[in-house]
XYZ file of C-alpha atoms in Angstrom:
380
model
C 119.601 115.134 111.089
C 120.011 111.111 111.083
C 120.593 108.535 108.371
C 117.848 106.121 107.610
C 118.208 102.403 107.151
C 114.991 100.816 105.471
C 113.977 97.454 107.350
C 111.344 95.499 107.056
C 108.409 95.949 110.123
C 108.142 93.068 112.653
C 104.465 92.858 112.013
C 103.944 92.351 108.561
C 106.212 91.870 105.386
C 104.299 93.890 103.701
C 104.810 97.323 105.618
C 108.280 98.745 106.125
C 109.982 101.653 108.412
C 112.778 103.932 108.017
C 115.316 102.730 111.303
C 117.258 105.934 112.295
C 120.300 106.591 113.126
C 122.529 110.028 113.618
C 124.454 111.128 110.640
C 127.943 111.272 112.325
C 127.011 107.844 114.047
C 126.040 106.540 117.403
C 128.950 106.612 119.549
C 128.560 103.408 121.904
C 130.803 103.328 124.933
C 130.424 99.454 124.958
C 134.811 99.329 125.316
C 134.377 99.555 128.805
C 134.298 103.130 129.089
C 136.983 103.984 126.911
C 136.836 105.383 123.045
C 133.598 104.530 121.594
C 132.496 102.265 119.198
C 130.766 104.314 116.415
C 127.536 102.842 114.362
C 127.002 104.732 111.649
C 124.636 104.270 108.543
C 126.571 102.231 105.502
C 127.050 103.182 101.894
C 124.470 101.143 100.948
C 121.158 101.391 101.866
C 120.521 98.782 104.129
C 123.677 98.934 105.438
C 125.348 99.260 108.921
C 129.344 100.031 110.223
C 130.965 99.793 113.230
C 134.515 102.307 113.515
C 136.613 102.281 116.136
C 139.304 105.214 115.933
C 138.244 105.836 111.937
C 139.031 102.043 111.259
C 136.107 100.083 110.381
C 135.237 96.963 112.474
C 132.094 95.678 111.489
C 129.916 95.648 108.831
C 126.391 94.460 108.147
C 123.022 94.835 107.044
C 119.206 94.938 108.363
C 116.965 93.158 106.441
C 113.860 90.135 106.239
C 111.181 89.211 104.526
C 109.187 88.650 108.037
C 111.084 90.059 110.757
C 113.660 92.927 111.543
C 116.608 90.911 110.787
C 120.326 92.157 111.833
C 123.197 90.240 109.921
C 126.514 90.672 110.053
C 129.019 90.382 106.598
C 132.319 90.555 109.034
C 133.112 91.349 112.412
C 136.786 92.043 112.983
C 138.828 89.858 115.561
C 140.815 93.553 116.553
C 137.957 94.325 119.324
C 135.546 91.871 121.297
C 133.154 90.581 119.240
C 130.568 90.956 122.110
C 131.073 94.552 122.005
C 130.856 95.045 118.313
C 127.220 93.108 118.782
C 125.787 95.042 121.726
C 127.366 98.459 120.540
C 124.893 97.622 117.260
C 122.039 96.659 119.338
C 122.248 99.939 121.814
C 122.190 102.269 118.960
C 119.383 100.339 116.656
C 117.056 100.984 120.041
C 118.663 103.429 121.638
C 117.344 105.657 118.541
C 114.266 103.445 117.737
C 112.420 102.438 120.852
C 109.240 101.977 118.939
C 110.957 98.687 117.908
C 109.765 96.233 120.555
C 112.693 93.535 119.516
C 114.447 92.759 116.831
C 116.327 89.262 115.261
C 119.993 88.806 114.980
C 121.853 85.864 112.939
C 124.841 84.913 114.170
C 127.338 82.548 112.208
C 129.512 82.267 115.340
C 127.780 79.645 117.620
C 130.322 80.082 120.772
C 129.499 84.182 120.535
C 125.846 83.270 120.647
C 126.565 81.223 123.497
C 128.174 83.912 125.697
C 125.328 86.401 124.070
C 122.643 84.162 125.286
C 124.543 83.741 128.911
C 125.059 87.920 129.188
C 120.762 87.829 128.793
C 122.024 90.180 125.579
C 120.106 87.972 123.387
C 117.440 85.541 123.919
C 116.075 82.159 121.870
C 112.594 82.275 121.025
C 111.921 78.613 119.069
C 114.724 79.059 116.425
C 115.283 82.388 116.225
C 117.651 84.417 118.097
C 116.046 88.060 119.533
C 117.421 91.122 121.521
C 114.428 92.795 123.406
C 115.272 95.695 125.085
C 113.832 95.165 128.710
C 116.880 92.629 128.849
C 119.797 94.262 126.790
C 119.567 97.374 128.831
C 120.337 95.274 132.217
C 123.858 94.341 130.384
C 125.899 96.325 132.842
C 128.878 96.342 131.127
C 128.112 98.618 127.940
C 127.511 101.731 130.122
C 129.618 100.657 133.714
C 132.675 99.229 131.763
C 132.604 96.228 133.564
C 129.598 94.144 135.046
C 129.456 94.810 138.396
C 130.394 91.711 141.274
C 127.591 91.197 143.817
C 129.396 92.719 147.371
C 129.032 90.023 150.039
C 125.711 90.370 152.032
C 126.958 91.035 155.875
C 124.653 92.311 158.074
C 125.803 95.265 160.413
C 124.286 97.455 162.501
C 124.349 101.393 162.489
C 122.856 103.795 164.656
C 120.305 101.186 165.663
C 119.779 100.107 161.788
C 120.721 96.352 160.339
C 121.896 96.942 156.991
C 124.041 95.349 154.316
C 127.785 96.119 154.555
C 127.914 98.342 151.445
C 130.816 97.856 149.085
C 133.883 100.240 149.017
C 133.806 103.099 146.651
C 133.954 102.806 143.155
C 136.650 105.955 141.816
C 136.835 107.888 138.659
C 133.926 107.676 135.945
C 131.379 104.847 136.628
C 128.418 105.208 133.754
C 128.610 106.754 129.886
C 125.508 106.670 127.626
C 125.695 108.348 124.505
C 122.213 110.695 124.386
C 121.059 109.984 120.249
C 118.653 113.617 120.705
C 121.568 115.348 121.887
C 124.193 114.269 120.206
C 126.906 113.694 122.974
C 128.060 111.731 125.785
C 126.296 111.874 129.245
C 128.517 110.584 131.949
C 128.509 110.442 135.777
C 131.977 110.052 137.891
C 132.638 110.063 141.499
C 133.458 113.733 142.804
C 137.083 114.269 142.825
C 137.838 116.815 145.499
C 140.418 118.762 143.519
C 139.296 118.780 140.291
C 135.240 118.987 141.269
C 135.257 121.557 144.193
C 136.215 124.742 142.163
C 131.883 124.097 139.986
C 130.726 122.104 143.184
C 131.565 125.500 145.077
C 130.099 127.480 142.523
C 126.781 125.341 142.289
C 125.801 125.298 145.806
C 126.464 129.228 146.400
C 123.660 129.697 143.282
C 120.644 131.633 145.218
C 118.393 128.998 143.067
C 120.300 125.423 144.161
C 121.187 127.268 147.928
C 117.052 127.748 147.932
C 116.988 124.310 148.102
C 120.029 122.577 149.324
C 121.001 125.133 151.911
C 124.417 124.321 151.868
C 126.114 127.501 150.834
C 129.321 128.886 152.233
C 132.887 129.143 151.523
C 135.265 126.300 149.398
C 136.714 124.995 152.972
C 133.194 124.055 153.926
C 132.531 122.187 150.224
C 135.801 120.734 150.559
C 134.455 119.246 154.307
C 131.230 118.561 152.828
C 132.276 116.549 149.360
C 135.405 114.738 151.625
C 132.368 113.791 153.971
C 130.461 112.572 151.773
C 132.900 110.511 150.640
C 133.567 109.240 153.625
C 130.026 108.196 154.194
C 129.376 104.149 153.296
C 125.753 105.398 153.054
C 126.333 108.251 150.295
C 127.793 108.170 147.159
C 128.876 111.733 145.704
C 128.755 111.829 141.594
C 129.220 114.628 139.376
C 127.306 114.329 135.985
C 128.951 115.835 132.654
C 127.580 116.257 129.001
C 130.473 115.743 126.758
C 132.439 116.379 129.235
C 131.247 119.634 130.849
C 130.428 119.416 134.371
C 126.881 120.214 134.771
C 125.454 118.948 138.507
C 125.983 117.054 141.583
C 124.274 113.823 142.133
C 124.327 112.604 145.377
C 123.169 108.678 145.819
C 122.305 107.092 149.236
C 121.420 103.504 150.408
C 117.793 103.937 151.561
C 117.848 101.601 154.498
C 120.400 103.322 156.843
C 118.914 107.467 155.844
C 116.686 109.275 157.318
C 114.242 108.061 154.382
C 114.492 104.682 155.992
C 112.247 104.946 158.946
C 109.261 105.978 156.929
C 108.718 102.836 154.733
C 109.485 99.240 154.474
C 113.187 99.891 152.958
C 114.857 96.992 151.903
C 118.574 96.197 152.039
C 119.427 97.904 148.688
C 116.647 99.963 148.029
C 118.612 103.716 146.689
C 117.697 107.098 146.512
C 119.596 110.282 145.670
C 119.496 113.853 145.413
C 120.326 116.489 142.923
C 121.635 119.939 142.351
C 121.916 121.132 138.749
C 123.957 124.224 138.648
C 124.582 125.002 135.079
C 121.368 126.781 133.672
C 122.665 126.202 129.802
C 121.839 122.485 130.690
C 118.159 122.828 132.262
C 115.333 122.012 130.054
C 113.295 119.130 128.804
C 116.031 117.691 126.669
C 118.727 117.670 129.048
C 116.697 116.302 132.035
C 114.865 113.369 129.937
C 118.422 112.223 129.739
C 119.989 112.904 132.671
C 116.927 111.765 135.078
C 116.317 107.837 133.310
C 119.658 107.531 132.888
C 120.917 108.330 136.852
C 118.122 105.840 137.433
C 119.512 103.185 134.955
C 123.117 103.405 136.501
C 121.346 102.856 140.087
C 119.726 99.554 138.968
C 122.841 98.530 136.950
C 125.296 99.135 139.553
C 123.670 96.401 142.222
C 121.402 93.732 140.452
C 119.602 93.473 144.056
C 118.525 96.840 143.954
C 114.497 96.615 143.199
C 113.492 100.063 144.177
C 114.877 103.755 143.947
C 113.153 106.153 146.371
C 112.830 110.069 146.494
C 112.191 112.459 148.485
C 111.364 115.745 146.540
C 109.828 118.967 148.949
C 105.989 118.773 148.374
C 105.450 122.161 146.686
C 108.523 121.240 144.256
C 105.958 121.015 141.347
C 108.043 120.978 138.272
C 110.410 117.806 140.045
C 107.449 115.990 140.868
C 106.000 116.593 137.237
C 109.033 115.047 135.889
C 109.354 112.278 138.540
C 105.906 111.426 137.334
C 107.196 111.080 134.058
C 109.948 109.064 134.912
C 107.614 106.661 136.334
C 108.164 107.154 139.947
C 104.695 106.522 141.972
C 103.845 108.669 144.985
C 103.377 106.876 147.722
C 102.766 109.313 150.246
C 103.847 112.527 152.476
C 106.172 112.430 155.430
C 107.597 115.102 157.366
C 111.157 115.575 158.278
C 112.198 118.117 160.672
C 113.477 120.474 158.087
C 110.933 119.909 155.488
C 107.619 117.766 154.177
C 108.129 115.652 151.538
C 106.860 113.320 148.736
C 107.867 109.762 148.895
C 108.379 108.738 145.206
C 109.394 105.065 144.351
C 110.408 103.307 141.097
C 110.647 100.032 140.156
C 113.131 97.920 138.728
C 110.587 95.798 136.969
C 108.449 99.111 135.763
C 112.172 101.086 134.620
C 113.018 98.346 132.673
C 109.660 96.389 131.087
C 108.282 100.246 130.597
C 111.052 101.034 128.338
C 111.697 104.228 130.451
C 115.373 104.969 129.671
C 113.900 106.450 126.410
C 111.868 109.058 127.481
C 108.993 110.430 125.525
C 110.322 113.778 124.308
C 107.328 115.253 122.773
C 107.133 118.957 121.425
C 110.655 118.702 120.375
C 111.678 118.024 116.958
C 115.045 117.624 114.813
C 116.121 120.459 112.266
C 113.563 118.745 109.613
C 110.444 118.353 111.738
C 111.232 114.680 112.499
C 110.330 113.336 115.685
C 113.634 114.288 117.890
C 116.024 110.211 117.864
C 114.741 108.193 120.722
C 111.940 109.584 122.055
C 109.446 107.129 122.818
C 106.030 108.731 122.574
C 103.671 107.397 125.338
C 99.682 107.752 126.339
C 98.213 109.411 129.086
């Protein structure tokens, strides 16, 4: 069920929408990771609130005679007033990506200013606009921070010039609150200790071991994640929904795998694997938000990265469907010594302009036959 704030269309005065939002609120990790900022519907119709801990923060209202117009009545000085802003933005499209912008009015000029600098809002004539294809490059809503470019050193591995990649990051790294779900989806770096006992589990599963053949006992996943780790090229993450551990994600730099060789792989093209070994979190709902939004930390984490490549087995059917989906083009087969597979590429541009961290999530439907909160329903 969601709350419903009435707002006038941007296309015409004359023809309004209900904007939707979840009854308990959107809960917005813009504080850098930490508790949430929660937008929630306001008494009045109209109406929006930002909480933090129960205590109101923000308060303001959506409204215009010839735009979608978001005002704000106060804005407390307790939490950054950049945060309050873009935790209001995410959740107005986060739950409404039919909206293709909307207008903000701002009565303090210097938090425009830094607004404007972030790319979080935009000037078009007089008017100030968020469009999403920008806001949802703002790193620092969903990382915590905004990420510093590593220096660009050339080195050579195993015969391959490559970018020096950047230490690794620890703990969690990416948070997006899932509006059709109704919790947190978050991806931290695999912790030995505390990830081996699922990680163990997960890869001794007759369905993942089909695939990954990596089964065997916890000393050899202890080796395995501890390599990984190791590995400048590979990145080991373990994705939870609301803070159940539900898979292993395992990222790579394109250029220096075995990927590399077969295409024209630039310096920070990524790609990654996956192993999902809770079966409670399979399904179309749980994979149009785990899928766009592995992709979106990939692009986030490195503004240089303009690709993210795949390599799925060819007769996977059901990951290629929903690669497809996910607007990854195939570009063609190659053949590794263990298997054939699909080379599938996305593109920053496409990820971003196509609007394809909201995925379209038709056939499934809220308790009252509404259209599930932000699905973005797409053509052929």
């Amino acid at each position: 069920m969601d709350a419903s704030l009435a707002i006038m269309s941007d296309r015409t005065a004359e023809k309004s929408f209900d904007l939707r939002l979840p009854a308990p609120g959107f809960a917005s990790s813009a504080l850098a990771c930490g508790q949430p900022l929660v937008v929630s519907a306001g008494p009045v119709p109209g109406s929006v609130r930002v909480e933090h801990h129960g205590v109101q923060l923000a308060a303001g209202y959506l409204s215009g005679p010839a735009a979608n117009l978001l005002t704000f009545d106060t804005i407390s000085p307790a939490v950054s007033a950049e945060d309050i802003v873009n935790a209001v933005s995410e959740a107005i499209l986060a739950c409404n990506p039919q909206l293709t912008c909307f207008e903000i009015q701002l009565a303090d000029d210097d938090l425009a200013r830094r607004l404007l600098e972030s790319g979080a809002i935009e000037r078009s004539g007089d008017r100030l606009i968020v469009r999403p294809e920008s806001f949802f490059q703002q790193a620092r809503s969903w990382l915590g921070s905004a990420p510093k470019s590593y220096p660009e050193v050339p080195i050579l591995t195993n015969g391959v010039l490559h970018p020096q990649r950047p230490p690794k990051p620890a703990g969690r790294v990416y948070s997006r609150f899932i509006p059709w779900l109704g919790t947190q989806l978050g991806f931290h770096v695999a912790d030995i200790e505390a990830d081996l006992p699922h990680f163990h589990r997960w890869m001794n599963d007759p369905r993942v071991a089909a695939i990954w053949e990596d089964s065997g006992d916890l000393a050899y996943h202890r080796d395995f994640i501890a390599g990984r780790l190791a590995d400048p090229r590979t990145l080991p993450l373990i994705g939870t929904f609301g803070g159940v551990p539900f898979g292993y994600f395992e990222l790579y730099w394109a250029k220096e795998d075995r990927i590399g060789p077969h295409y024209e792989a630039d310096g920070y093209d990524r790609g990654w694997h996956v192993a999902i070994g809770e079966d409670d979190y399979r399904g179309k709902a749980f994979v149009s938000a785990w899928l766009p939004s592995l992709m979106h930390y990939m692009f986030l984490a490195d503004p240089r990265t303009r690709r993210i490549v795949g390599e799925p087995i060819h007769h996977h059917a059901q990951q290629i469907r929903n690669l497809d989906r996910s607007g990854f083009a195939k570009v063609k087969h190659i053949q590794f010594p263990h298997k054939k597979a699909l080379l599938v590429m996305l593109l920053r541009e496409r990820f971003f302009v196509d609007r394809l961290l909201s995925p379209d999530l038709t056939g499934l439907s809220e308790e009252d036959g509404q259209p599930v909160l932000g699905s973005l329903v797409r053509g052929a």
